[in-house]
PDB file of C-alpha atoms in Angstrom:
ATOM      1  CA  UNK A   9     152.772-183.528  16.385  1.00  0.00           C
ATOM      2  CA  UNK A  10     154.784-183.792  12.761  1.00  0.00           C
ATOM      3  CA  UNK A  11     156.307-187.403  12.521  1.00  0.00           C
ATOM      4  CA  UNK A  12     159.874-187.606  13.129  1.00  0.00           C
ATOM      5  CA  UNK A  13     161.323-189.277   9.966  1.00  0.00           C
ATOM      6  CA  UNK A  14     165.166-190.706  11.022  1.00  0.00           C
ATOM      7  CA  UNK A  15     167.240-192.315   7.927  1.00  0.00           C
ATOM      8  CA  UNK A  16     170.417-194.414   8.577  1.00  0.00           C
ATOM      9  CA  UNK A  17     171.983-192.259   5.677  1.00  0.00           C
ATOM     10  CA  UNK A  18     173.931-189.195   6.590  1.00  0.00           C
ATOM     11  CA  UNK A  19     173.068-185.799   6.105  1.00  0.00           C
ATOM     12  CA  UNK A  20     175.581-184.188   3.544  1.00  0.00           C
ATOM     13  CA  UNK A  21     176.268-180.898   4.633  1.00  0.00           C
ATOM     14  CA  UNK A  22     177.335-177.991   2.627  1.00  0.00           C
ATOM     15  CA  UNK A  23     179.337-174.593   4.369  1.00  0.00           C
ATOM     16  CA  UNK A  24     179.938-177.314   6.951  1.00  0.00           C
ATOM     17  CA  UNK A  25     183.291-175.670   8.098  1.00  0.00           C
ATOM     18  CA  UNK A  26     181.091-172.274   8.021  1.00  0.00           C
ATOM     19  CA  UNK A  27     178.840-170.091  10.519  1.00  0.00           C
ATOM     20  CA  UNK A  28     175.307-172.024   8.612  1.00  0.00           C
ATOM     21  CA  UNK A  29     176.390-174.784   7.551  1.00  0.00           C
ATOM     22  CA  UNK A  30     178.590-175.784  10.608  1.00  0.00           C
ATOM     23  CA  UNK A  31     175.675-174.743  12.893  1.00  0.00           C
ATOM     24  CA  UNK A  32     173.579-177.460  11.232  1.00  0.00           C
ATOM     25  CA  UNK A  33     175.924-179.993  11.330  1.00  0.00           C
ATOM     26  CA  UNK A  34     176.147-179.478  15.508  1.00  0.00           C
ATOM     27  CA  UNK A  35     172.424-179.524  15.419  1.00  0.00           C
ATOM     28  CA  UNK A  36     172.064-183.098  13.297  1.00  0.00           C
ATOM     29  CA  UNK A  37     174.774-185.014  15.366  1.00  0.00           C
ATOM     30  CA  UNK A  38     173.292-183.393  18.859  1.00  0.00           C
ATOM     31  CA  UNK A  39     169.964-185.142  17.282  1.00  0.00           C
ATOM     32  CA  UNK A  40     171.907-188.374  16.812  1.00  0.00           C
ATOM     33  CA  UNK A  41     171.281-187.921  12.623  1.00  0.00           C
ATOM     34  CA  UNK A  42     174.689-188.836  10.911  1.00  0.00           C
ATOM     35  CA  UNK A  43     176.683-186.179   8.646  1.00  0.00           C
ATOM     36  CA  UNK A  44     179.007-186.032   5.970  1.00  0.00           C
ATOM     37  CA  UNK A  45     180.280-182.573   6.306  1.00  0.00           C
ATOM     38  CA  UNK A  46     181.573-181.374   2.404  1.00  0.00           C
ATOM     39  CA  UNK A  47     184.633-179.082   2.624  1.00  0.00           C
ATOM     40  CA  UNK A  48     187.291-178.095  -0.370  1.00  0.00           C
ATOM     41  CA  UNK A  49     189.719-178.753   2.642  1.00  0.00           C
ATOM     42  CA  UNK A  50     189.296-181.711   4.907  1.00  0.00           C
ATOM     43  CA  UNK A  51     192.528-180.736   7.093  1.00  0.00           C
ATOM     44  CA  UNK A  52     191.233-177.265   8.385  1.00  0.00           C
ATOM     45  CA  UNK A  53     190.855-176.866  12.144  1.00  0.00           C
ATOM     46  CA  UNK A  54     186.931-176.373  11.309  1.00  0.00           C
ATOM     47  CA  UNK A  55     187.117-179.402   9.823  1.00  0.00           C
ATOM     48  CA  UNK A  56     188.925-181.421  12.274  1.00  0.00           C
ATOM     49  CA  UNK A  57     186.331-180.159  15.036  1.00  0.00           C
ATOM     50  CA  UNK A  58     183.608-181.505  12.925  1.00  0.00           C
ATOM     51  CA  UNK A  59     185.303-184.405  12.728  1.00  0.00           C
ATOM     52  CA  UNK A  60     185.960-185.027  16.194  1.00  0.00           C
ATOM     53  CA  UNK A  61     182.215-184.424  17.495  1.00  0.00           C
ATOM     54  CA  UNK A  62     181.591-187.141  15.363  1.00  0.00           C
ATOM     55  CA  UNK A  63     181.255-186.076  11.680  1.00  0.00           C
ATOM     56  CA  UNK A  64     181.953-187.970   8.346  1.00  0.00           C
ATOM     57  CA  UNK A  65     184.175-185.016   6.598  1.00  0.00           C
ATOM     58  CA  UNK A  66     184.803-185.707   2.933  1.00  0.00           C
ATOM     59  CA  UNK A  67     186.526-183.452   0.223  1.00  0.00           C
ATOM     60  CA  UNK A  68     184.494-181.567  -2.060  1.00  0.00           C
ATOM     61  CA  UNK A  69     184.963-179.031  -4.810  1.00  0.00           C
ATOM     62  CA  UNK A  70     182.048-176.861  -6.438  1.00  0.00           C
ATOM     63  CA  UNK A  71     183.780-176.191  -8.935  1.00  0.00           C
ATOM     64  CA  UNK A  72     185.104-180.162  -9.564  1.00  0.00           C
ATOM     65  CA  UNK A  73     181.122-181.704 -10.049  1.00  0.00           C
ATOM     66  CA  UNK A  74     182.917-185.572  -9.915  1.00  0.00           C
ATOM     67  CA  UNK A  75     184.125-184.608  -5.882  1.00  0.00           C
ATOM     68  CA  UNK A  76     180.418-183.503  -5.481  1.00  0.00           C
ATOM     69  CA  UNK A  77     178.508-186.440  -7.024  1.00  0.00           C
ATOM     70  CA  UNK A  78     181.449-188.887  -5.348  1.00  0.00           C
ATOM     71  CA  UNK A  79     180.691-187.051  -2.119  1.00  0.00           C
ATOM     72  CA  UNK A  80     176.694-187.285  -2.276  1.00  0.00           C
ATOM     73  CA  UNK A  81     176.867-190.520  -3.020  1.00  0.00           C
ATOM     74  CA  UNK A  82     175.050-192.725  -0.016  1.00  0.00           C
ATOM     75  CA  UNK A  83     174.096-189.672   1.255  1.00  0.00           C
ATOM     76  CA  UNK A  84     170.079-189.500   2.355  1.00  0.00           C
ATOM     77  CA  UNK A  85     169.615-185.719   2.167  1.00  0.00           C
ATOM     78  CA  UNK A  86     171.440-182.440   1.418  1.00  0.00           C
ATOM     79  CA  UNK A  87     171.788-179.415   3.498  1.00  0.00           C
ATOM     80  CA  UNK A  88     172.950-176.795   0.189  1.00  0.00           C
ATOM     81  CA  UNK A  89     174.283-173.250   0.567  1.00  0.00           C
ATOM     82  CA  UNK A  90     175.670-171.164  -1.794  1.00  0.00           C
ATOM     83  CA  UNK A  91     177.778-167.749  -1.598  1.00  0.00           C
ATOM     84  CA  UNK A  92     179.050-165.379  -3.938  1.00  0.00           C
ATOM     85  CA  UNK A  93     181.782-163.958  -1.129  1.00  0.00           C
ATOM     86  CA  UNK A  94     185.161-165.383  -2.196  1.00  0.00           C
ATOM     87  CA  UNK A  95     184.022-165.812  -5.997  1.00  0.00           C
ATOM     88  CA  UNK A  96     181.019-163.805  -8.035  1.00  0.00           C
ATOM     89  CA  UNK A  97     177.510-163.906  -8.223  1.00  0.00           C
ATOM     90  CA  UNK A  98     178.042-165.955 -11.660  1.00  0.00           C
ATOM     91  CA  UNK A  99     180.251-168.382 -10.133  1.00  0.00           C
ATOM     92  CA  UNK A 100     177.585-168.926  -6.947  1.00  0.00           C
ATOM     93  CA  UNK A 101     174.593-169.927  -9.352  1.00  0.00           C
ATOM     94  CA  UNK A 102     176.968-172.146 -11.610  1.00  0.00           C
ATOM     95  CA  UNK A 103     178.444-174.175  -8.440  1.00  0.00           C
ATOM     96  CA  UNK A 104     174.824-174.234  -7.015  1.00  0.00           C
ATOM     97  CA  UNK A 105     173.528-175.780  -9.427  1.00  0.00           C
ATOM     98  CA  UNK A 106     175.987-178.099 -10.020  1.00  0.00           C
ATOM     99  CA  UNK A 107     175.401-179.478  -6.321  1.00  0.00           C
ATOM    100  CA  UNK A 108     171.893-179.803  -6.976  1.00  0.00           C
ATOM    101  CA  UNK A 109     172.614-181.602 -10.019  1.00  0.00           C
ATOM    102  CA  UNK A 110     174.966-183.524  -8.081  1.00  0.00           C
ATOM    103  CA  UNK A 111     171.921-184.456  -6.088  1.00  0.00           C
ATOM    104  CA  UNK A 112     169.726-185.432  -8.414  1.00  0.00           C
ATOM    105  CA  UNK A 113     172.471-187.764  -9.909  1.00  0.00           C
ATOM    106  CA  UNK A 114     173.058-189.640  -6.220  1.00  0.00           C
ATOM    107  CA  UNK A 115     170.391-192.548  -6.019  1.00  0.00           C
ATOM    108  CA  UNK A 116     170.310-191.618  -2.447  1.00  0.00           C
ATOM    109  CA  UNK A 117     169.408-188.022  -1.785  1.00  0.00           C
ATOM    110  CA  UNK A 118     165.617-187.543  -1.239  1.00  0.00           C
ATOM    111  CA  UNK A 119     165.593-184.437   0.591  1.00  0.00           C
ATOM    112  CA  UNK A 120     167.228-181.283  -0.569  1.00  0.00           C
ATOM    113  CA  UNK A 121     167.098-177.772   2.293  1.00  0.00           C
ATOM    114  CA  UNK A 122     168.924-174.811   0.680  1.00  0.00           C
ATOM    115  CA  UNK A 123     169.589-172.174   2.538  1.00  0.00           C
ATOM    116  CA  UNK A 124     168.469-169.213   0.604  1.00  0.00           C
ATOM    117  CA  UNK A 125     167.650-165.561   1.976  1.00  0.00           C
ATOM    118  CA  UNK A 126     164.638-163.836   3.275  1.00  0.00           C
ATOM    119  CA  UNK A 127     162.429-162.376   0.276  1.00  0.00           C
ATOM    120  CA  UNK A 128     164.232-163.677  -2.366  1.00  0.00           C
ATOM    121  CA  UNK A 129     161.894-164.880  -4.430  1.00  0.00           C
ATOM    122  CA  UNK A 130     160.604-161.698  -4.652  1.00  0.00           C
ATOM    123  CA  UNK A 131     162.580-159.480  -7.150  1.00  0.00           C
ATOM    124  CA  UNK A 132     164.511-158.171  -4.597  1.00  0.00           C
ATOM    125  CA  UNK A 133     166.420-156.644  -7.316  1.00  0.00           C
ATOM    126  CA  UNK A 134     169.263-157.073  -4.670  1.00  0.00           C
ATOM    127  CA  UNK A 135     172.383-158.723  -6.913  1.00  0.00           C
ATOM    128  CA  UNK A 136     173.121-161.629  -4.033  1.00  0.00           C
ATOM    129  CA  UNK A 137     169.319-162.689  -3.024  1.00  0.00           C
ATOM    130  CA  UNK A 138     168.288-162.613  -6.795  1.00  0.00           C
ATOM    131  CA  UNK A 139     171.599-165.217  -7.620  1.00  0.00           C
ATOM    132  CA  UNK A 140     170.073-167.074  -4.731  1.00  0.00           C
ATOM    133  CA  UNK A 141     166.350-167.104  -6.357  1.00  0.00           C
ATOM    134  CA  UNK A 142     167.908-168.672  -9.543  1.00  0.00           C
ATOM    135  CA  UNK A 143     169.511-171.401  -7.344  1.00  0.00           C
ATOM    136  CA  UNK A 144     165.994-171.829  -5.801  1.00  0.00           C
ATOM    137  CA  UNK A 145     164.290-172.194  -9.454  1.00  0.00           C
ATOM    138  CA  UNK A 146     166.679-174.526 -10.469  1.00  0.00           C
ATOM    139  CA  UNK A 147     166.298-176.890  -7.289  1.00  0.00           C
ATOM    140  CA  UNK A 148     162.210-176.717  -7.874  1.00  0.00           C
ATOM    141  CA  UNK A 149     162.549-178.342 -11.236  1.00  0.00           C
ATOM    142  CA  UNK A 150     164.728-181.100  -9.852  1.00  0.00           C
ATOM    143  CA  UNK A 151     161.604-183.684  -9.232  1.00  0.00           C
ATOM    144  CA  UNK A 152     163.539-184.099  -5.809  1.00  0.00           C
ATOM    145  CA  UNK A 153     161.940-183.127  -2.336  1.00  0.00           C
ATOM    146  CA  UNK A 154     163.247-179.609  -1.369  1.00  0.00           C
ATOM    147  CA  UNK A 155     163.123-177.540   1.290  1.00  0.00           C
ATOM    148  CA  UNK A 156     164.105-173.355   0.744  1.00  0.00           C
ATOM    149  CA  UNK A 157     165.287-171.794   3.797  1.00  0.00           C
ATOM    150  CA  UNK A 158     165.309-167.971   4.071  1.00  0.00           C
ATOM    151  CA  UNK A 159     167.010-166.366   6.773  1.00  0.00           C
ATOM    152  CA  UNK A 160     166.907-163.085   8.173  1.00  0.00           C
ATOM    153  CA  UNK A 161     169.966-160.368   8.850  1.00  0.00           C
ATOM    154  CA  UNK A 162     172.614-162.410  10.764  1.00  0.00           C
ATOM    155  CA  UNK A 163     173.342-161.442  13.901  1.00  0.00           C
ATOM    156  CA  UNK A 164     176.914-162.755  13.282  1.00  0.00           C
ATOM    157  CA  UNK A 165     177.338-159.774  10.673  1.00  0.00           C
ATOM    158  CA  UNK A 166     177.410-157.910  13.869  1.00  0.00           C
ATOM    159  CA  UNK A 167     180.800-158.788  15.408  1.00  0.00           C
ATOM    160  CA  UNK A 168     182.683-159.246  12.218  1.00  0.00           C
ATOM    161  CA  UNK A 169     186.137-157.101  11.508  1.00  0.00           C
ATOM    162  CA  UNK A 170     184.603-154.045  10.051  1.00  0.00           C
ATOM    163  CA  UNK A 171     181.892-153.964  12.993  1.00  0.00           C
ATOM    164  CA  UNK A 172     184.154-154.818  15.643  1.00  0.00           C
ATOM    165  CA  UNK A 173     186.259-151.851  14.366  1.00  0.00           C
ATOM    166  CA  UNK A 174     183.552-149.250  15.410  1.00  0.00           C
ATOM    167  CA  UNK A 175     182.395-151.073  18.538  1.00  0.00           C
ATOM    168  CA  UNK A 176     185.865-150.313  19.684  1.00  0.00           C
ATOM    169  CA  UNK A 177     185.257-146.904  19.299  1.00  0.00           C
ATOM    170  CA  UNK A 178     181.574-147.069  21.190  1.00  0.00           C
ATOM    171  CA  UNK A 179     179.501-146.822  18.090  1.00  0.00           C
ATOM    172  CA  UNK A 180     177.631-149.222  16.322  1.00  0.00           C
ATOM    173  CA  UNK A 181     177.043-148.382  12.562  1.00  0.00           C
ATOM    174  CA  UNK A 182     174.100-149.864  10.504  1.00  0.00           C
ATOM    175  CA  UNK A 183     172.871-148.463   6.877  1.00  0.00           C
ATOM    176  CA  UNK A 184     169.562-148.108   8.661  1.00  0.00           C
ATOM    177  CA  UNK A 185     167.734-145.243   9.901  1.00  0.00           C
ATOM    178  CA  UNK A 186     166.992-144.867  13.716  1.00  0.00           C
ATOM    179  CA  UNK A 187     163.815-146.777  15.036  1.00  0.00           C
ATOM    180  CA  UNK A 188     163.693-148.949  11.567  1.00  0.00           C
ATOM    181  CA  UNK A 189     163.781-152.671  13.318  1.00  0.00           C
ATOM    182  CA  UNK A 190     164.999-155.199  10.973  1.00  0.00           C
ATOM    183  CA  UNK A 191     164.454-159.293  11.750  1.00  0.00           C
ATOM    184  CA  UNK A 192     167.488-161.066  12.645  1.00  0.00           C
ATOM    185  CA  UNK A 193     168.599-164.483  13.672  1.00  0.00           C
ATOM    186  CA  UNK A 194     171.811-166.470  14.392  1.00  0.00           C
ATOM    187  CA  UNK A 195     173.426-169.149  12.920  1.00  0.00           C
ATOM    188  CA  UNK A 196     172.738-171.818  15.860  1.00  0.00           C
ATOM    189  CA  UNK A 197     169.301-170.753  14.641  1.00  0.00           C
ATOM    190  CA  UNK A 198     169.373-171.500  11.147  1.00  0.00           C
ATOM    191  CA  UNK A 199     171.279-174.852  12.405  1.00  0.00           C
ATOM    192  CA  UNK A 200     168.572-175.579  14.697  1.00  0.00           C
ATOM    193  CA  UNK A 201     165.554-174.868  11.928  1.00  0.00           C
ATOM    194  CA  UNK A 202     167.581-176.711   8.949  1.00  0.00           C
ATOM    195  CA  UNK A 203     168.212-179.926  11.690  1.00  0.00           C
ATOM    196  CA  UNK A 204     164.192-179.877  12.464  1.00  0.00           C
ATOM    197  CA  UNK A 205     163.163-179.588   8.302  1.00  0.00           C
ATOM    198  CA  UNK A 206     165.629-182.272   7.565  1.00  0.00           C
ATOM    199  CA  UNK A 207     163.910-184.828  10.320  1.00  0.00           C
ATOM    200  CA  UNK A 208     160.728-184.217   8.865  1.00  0.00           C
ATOM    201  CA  UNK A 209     160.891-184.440   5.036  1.00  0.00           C
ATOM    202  CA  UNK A 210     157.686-185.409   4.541  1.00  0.00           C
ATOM    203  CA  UNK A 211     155.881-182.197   6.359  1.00  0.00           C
ATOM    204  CA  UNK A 212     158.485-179.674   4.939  1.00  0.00           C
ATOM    205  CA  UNK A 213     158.544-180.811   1.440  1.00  0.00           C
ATOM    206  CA  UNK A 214     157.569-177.796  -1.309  1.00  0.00           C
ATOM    207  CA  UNK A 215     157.840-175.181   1.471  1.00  0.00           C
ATOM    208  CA  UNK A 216     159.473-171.976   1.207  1.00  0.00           C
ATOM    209  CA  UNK A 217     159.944-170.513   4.834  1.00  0.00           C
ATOM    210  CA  UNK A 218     161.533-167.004   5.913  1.00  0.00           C
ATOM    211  CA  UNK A 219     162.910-167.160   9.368  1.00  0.00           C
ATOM    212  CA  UNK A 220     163.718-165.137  12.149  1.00  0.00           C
ATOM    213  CA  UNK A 221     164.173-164.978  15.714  1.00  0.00           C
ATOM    214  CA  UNK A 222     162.934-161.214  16.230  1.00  0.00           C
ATOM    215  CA  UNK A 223     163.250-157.800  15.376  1.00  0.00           C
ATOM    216  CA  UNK A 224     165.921-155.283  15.953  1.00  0.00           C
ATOM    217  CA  UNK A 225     166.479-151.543  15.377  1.00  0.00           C
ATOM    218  CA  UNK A 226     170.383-149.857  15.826  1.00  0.00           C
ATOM    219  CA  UNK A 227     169.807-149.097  19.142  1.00  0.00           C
ATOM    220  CA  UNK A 228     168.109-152.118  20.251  1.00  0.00           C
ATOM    221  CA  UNK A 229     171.227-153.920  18.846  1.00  0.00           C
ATOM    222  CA  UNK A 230     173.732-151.307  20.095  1.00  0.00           C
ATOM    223  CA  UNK A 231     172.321-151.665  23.535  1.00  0.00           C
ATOM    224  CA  UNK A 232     172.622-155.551  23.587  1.00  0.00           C
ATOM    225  CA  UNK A 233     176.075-155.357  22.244  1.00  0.00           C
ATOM    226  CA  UNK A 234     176.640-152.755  24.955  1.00  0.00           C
ATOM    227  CA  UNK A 235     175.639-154.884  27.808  1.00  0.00           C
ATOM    228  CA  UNK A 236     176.851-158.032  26.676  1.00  0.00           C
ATOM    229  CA  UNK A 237     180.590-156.333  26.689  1.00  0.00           C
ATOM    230  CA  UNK A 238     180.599-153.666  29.712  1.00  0.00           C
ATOM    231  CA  UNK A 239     181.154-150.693  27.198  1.00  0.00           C
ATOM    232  CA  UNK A 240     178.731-147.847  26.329  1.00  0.00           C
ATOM    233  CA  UNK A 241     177.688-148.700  23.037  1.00  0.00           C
ATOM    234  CA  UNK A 242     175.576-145.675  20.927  1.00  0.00           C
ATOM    235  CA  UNK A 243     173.626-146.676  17.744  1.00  0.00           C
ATOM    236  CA  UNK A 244     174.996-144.267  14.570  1.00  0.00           C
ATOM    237  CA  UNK A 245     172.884-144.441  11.092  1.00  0.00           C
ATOM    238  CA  UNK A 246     175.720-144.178   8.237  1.00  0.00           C
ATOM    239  CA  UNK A 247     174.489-142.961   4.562  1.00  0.00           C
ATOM    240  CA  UNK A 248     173.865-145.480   1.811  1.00  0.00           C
ATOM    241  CA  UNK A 249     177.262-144.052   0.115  1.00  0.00           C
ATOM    242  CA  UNK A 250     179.218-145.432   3.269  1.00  0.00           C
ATOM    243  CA  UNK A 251     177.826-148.752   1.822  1.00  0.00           C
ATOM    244  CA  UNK A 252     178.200-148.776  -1.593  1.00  0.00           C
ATOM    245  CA  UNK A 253     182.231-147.764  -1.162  1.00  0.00           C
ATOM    246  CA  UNK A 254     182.166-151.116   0.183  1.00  0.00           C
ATOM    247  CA  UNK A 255     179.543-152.699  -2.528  1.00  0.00           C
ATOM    248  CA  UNK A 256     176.793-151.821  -4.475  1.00  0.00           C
ATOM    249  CA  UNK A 257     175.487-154.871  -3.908  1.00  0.00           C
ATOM    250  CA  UNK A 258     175.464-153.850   0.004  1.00  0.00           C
ATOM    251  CA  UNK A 259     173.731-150.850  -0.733  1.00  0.00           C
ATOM    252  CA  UNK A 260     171.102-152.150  -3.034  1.00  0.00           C
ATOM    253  CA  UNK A 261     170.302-154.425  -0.530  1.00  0.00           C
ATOM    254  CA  UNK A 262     170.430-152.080   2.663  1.00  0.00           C
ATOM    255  CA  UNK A 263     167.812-149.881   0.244  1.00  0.00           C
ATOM    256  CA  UNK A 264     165.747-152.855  -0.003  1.00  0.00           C
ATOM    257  CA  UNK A 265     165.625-153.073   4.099  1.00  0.00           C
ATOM    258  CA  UNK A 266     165.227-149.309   4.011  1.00  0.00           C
ATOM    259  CA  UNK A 267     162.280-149.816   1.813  1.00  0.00           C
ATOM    260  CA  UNK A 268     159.824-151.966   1.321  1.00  0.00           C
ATOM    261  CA  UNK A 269     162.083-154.018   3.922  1.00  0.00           C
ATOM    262  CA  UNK A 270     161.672-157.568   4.399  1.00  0.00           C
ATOM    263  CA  UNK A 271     158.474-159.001   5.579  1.00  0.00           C
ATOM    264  CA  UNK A 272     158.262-162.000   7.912  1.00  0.00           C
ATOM    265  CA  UNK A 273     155.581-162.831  10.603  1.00  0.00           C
ATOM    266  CA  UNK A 274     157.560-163.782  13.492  1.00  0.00           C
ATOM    267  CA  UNK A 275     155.012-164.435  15.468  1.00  0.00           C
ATOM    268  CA  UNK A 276     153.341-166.650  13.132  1.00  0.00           C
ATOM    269  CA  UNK A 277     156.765-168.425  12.543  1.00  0.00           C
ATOM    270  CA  UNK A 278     157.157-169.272  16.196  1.00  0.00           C
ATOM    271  CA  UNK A 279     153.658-170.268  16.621  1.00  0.00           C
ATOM    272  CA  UNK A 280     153.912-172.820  14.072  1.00  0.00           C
ATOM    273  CA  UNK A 281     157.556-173.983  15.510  1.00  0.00           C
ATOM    274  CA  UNK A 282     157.838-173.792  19.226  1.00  0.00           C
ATOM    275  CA  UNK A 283     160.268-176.622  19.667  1.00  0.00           C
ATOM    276  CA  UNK A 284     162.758-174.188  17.927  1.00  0.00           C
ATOM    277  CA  UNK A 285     165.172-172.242  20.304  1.00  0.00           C
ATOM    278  CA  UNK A 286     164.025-168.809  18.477  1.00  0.00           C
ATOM    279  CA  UNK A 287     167.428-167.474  19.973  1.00  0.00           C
ATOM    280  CA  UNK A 288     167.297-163.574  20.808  1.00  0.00           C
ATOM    281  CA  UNK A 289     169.826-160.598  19.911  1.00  0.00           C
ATOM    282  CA  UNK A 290     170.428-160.416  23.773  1.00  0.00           C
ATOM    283  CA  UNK A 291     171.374-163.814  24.525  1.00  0.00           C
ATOM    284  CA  UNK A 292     173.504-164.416  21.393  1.00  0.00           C
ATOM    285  CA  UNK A 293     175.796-160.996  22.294  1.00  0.00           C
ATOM    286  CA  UNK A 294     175.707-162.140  26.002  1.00  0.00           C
ATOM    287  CA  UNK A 295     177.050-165.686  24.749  1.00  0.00           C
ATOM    288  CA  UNK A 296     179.897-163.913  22.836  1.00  0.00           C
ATOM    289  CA  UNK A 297     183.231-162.845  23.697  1.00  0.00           C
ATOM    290  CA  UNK A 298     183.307-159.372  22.838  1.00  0.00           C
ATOM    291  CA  UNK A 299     187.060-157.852  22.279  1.00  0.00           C
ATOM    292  CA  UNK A 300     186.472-154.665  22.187  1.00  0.00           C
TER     293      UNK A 300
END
């Protein structure tokens, strides 16, 4: 069994008031580990429910690098995301990096776990992994401990506004052709793997890991959706165009899924980590209120 490795320091946690990041932050403080959840505003609702399950929340800016390196400081490890939703794909590497410079500055931080995406360091050639991968280069030539997380297709991404607005109508649309699975996972998931790296430093140090809880074609997910809310739910393949009038960047990357598609072992990923709650499509839509 890998040693457990428990540090009096918080866990700083990026994304806290977020789907990741706030997942992880539930996970460390149901494990007892201390966090210091980051947020540009410490009087959201998100952040005042962090707060009162027990977490440190401090204000931090990406784009003000004194509020990070103030807000790392006596911190023992970092849980870093990054996002170019909100801002640009320039402006996600730039404030990456200048949390993981942050890091490195705070005498304190000896673990890093940034939560990348699956295949990434591949030349994806898709605009928002490939921002990711520069992120990821940048943390490897820290000289600090580092962890890269890759997850899968979000489940979550299937119950947000655009998806919900089909659903009402009984059809699920995904960019993906019929009987193409694709591996998912949900954020409690992520949460749950980030919270069981950053106990164990010293085993997950180096690693790259892709993770996933299964894999799901349209109808596998339209038929979970479908039970989990008491409607009749049909799967519906849209075209790649349908995409890219939303962003090319979605499209390049549903052609990436399309083919070669992402490629992780989920078997071999849940061998090696049975303690993990490898959470399935069908339980996270049955835990879900669906209004529909």
């Amino acid at each position: 069994m890998t040693q457990i490795t428990e540090s009096p320091l918080p866990v700083a946690v990026t994304g806290a008031t977020g789907a990741q990041g706030g997942a992880t932050a539930r996970a460390l403080l149901r494990a007892g580990r201390p966090v210091r959840a980051l947020t540009r505003n410490p009087g959201s609702p998100a952040a005042a429910e962090l707060a009162a399950l027990g977490a440190e929340v401090v204000r931090a800016d990406f784009d003000d690098p004194a509020s990070l390196v103030a807000a790392l400081d006596g911190a023992g490890a970092l849980f870093a995301m990054s996002t170019p939703f909100g801002t640009d794909l320039d402006a996600e590497v730039r404030q990456g990096i200048a949390l993981l410079d942050a890091a490195r500055a705070a005498a304190t931080v000896r673990h890093v776990v940034y939560a990348s995406a699956a295949n990434a360091d591949r030349s994806t050639g898709i605009p928002h992994f490939d921002s990711k991968h520069r992120i990821e280069r940048h943390l490897a030539g820290l000289g600090l401990p580092w962890t890269v997380l890759g997850p899968a297709a979000f489940m979550e991404n299937y119950a947000n506004d655009w998806t919900l607005k089909s659903l009402r109508e009984g059809v699920f649309h995904l960019p993906m052709p019929p009987g193409v699975p694709l591996p998912v996972i949900a954020a409690d998931t992520i949460g749950a793997f980030a919270a069981h790296v950053l106990a164990r430093p010293g085993a997950y140090a180096g690693r790259r890991i892709d993770i996933a809880s299964q894999w799901r074609t349209g109808e596998q997910i339209a038929a979970a959706i479908g039970a989990a809310s008491g409607r009749p739910i049909r799967f519906e393949e849209v075209s790649l165009s349908v995409a890219a009038g939303y962003s090319e960047d979605l499209a390049t990357m549903f052609r990436y899924f399309r083919e070669p598609g992402l490629t992780i072992d989920t078997g071999a990923l849940h061998a090696e980590h049975p303690d993990i709650d490898w959470q399935p499509l069908e339980t996270w839509a049955a835990g879900r209120s669906w209004d529909l």
